[in-house]
PDB file of C-alpha atoms in Angstrom:
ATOM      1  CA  UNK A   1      20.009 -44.656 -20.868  1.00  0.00           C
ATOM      2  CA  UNK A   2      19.365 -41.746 -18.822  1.00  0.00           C
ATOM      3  CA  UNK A   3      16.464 -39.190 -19.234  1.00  0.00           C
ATOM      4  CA  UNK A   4      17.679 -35.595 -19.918  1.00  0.00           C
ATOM      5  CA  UNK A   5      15.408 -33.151 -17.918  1.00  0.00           C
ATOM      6  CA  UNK A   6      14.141 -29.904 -19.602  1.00  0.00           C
ATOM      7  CA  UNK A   7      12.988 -27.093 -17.929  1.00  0.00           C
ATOM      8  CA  UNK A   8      10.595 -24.199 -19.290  1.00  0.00           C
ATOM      9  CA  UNK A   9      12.229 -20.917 -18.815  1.00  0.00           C
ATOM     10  CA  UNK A  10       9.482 -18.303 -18.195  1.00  0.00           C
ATOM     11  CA  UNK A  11       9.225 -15.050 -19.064  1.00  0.00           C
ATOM     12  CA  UNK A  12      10.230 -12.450 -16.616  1.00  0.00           C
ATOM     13  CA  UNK A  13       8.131 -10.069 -15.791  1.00  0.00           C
ATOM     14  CA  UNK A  14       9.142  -6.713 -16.496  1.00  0.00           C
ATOM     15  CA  UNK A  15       5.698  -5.237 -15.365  1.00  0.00           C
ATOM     16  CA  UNK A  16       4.923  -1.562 -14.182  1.00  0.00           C
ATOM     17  CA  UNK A  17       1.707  -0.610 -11.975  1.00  0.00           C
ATOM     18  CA  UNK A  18       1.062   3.076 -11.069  1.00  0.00           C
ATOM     19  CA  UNK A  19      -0.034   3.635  -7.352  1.00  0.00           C
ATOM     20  CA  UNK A  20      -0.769   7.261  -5.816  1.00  0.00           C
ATOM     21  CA  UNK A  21       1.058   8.780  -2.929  1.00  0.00           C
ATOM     22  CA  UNK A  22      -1.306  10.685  -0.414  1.00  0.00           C
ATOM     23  CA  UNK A  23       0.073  12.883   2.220  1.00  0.00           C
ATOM     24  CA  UNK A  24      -1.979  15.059   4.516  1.00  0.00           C
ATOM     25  CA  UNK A  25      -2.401  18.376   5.264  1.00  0.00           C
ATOM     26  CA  UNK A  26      -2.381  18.048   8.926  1.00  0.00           C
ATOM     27  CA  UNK A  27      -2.879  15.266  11.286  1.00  0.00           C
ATOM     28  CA  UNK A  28      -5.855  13.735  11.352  1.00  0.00           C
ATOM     29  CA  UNK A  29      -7.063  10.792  12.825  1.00  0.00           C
ATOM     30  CA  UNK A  30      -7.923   7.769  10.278  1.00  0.00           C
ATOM     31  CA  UNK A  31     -11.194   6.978  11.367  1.00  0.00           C
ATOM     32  CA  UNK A  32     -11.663  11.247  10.476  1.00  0.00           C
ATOM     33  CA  UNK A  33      -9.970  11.129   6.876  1.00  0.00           C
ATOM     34  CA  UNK A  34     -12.122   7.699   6.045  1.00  0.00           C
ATOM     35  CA  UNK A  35     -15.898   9.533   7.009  1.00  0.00           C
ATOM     36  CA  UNK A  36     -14.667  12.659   5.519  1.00  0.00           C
ATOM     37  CA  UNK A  37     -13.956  11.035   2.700  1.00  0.00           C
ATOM     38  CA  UNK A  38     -17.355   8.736   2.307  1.00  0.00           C
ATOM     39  CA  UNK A  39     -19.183  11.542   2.768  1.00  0.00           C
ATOM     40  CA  UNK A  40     -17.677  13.296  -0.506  1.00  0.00           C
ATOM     41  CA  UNK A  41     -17.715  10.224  -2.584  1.00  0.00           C
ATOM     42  CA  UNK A  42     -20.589   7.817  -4.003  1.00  0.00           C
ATOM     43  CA  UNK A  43     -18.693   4.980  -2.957  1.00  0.00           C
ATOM     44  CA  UNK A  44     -17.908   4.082   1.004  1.00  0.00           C
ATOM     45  CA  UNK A  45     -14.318   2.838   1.936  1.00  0.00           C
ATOM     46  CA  UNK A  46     -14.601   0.119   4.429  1.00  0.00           C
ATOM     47  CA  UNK A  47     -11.478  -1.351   6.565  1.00  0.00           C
ATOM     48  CA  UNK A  48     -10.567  -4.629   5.524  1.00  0.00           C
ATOM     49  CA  UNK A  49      -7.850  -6.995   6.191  1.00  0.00           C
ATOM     50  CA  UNK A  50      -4.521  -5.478   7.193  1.00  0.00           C
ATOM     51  CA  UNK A  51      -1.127  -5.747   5.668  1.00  0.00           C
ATOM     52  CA  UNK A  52       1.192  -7.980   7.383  1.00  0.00           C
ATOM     53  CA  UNK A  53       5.321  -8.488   7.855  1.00  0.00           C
ATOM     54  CA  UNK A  54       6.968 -10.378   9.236  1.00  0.00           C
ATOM     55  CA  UNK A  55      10.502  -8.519  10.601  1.00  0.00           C
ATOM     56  CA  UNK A  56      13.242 -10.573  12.685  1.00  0.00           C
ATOM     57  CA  UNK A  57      12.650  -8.514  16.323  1.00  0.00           C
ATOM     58  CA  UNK A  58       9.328  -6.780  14.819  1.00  0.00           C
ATOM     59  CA  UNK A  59       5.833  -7.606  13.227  1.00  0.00           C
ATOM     60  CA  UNK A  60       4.165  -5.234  11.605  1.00  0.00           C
ATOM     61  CA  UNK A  61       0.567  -4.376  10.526  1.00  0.00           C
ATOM     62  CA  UNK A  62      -0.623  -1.569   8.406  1.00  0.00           C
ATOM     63  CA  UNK A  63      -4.118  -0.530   7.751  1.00  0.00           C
ATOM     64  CA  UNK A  64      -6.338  -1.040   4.679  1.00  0.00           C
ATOM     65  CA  UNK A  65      -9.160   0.921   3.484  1.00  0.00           C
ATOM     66  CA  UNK A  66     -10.887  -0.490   0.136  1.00  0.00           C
ATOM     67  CA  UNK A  67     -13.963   0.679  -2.214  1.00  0.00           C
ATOM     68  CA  UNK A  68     -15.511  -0.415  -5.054  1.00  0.00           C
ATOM     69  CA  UNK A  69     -16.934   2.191  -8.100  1.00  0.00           C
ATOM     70  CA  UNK A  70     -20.104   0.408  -9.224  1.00  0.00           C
ATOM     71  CA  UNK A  71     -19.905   3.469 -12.505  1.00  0.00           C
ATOM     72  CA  UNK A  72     -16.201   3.371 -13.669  1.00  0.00           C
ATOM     73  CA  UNK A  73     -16.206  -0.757 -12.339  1.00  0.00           C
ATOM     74  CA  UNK A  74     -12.777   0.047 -10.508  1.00  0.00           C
ATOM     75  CA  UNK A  75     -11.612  -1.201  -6.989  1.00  0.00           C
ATOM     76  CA  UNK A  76      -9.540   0.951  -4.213  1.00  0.00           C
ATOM     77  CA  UNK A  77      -7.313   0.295  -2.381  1.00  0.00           C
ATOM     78  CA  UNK A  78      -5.801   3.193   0.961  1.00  0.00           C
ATOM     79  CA  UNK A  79      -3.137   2.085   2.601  1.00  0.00           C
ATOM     80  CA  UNK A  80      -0.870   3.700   5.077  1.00  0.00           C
ATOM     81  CA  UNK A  81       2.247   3.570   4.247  1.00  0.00           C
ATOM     82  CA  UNK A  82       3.501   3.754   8.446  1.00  0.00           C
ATOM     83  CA  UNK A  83       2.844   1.120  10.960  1.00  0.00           C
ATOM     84  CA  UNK A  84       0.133   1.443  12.326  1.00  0.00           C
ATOM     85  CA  UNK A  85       1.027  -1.731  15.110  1.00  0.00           C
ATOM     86  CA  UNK A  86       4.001  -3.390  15.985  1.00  0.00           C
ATOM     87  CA  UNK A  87       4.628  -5.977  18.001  1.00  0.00           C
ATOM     88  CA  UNK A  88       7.748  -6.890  19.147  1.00  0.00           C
ATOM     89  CA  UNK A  89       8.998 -10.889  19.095  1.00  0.00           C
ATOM     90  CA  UNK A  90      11.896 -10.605  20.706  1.00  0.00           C
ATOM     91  CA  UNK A  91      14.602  -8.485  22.160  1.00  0.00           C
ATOM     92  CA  UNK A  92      17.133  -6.712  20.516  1.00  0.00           C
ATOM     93  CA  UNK A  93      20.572  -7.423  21.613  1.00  0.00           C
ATOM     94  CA  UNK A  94      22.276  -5.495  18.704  1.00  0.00           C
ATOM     95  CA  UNK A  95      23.545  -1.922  19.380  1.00  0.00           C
ATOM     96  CA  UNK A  96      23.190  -1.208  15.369  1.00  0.00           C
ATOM     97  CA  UNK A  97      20.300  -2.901  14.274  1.00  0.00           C
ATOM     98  CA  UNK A  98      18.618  -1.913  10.880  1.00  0.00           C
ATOM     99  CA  UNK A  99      14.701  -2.946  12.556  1.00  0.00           C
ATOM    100  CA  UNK A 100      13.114  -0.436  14.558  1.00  0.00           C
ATOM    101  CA  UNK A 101       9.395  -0.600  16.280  1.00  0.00           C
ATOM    102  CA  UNK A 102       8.165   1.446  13.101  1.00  0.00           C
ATOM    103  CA  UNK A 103       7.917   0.461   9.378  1.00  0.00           C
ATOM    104  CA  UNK A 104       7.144   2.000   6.192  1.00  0.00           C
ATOM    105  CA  UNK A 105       6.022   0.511   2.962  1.00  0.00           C
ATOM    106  CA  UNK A 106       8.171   3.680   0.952  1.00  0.00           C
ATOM    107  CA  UNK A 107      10.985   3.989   2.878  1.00  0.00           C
ATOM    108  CA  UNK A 108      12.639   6.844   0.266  1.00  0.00           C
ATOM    109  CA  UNK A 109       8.878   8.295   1.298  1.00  0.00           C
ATOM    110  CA  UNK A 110       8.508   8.667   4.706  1.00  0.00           C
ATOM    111  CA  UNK A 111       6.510  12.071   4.796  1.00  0.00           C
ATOM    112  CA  UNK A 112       3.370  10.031   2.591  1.00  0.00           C
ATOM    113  CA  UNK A 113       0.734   8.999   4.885  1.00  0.00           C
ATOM    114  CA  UNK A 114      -0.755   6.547   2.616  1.00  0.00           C
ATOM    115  CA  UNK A 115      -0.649   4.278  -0.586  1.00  0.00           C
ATOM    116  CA  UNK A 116      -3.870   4.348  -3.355  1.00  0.00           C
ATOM    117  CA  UNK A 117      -3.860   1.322  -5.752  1.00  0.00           C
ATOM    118  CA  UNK A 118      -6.519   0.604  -8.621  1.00  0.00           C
ATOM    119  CA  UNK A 119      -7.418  -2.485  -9.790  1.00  0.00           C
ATOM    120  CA  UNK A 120      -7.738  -0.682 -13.555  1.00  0.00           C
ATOM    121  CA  UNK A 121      -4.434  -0.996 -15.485  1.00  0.00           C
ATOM    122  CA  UNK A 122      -4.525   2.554 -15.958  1.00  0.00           C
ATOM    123  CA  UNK A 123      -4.416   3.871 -13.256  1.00  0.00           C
ATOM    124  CA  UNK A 124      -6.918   6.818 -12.694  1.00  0.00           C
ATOM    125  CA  UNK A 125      -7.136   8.419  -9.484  1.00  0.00           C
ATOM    126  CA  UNK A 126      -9.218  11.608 -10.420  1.00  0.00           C
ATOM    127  CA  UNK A 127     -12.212   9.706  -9.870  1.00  0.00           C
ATOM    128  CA  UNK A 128     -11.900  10.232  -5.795  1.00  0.00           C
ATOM    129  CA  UNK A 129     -12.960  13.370  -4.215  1.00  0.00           C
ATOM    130  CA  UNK A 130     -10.796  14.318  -1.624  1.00  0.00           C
ATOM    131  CA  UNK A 131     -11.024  17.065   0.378  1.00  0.00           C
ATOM    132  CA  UNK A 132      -8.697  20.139  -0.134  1.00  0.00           C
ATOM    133  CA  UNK A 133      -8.178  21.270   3.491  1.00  0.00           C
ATOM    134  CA  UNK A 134      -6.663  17.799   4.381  1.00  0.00           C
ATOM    135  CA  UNK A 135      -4.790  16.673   1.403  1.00  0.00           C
ATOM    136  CA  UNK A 136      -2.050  17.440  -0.923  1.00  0.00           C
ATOM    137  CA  UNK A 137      -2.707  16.677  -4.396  1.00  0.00           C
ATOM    138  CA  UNK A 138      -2.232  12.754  -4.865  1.00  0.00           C
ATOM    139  CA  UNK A 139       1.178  12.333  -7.025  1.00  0.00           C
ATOM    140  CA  UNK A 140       2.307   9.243  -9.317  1.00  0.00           C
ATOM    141  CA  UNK A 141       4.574   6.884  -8.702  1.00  0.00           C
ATOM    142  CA  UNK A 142       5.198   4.114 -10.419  1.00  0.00           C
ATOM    143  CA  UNK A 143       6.431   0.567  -8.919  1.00  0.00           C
ATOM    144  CA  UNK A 144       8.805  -1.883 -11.168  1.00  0.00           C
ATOM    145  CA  UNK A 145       7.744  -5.984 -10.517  1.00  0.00           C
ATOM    146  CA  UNK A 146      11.138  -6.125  -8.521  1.00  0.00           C
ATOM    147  CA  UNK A 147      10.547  -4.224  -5.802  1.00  0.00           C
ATOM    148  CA  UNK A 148       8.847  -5.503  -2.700  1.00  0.00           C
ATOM    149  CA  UNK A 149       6.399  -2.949  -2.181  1.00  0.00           C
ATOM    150  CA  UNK A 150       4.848  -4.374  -5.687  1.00  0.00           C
ATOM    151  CA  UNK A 151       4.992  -8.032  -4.581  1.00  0.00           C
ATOM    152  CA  UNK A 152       2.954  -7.236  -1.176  1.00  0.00           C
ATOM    153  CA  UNK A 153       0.200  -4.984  -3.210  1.00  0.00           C
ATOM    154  CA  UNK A 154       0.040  -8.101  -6.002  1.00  0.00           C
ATOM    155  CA  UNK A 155      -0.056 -10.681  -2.759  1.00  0.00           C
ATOM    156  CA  UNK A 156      -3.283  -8.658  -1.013  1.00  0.00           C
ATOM    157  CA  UNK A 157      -5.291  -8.030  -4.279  1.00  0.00           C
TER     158      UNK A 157
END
């Protein structure tokens, strides 16, 4: 007599997280925005382990900032949402390839310079001082569980 497997079926999950989308005023150099920024605010961002894909001609790396609120106990996360490297593997041979030597994480969002996530649940970004001359106002955006930007953020946390 055979054995009749039976598998759990999970849950999928149907999850929502809220990150903020940061563009600048002007063009400023990172290392600039980051100091301008600890300065303002009681708690220092520090660059930490960067964001890595993997492309078929292309890798890419972009750059993460992170900070931790010792007050509202909440973590934070910059990231720019453009290469900031890319290295190419090999060469392209394809006259209409869809993989050029720069990547971003929002593609319908090219003109954000960079990605704030919170470890809260709710996310609340009026907590971080940023400084008017350099920055628009950070706007919502919300990320469903299927898309890949959510699975890289969930990966690097």
């Amino acid at each position: 007599m055979k054995i009749k497997k039976q598998f759990l079926k999970l849950e999928e999950d149907h999850t929502e997280i809220t990150i903020g989308l940061i563009r600048l005023i002007k063009a400023i150099p990172e290392h600039e925005l980051f100091f301008i920024l600890n300065r303002t605010n009681d708690f220092n961002f520090k660059r930490i382990e960067d964001i890595a894909i993997k492309g078929e001609f292309f890798d890419y790396a972009f750059s993460r900032y992170q900070a931790y609120d010792r007050f509202s106990k909440n973590c934070y996360h910059f990231i720019s949402n453009k290469s900031i490297l890319s290295t190419e593997k090999k060469v392209q041979n394809q006259l209409f390839s869809d993989e050029s030597n720069i990547k971003f994480l929002l593609n319908l969002h090219q003109d954000v310079d960079y990605i704030l996530t919170n470890s809260d649940i709710f996310a609340d970004f009026s907590l971080i001082l940023l400084p008017e001359n350099f920055v628009f106002q950070i706007q919502e955006y919300s990320l469903s569980s299927e898309e890949e930007l959510y699975q890289l953020i969930q990966y690097y946390e």
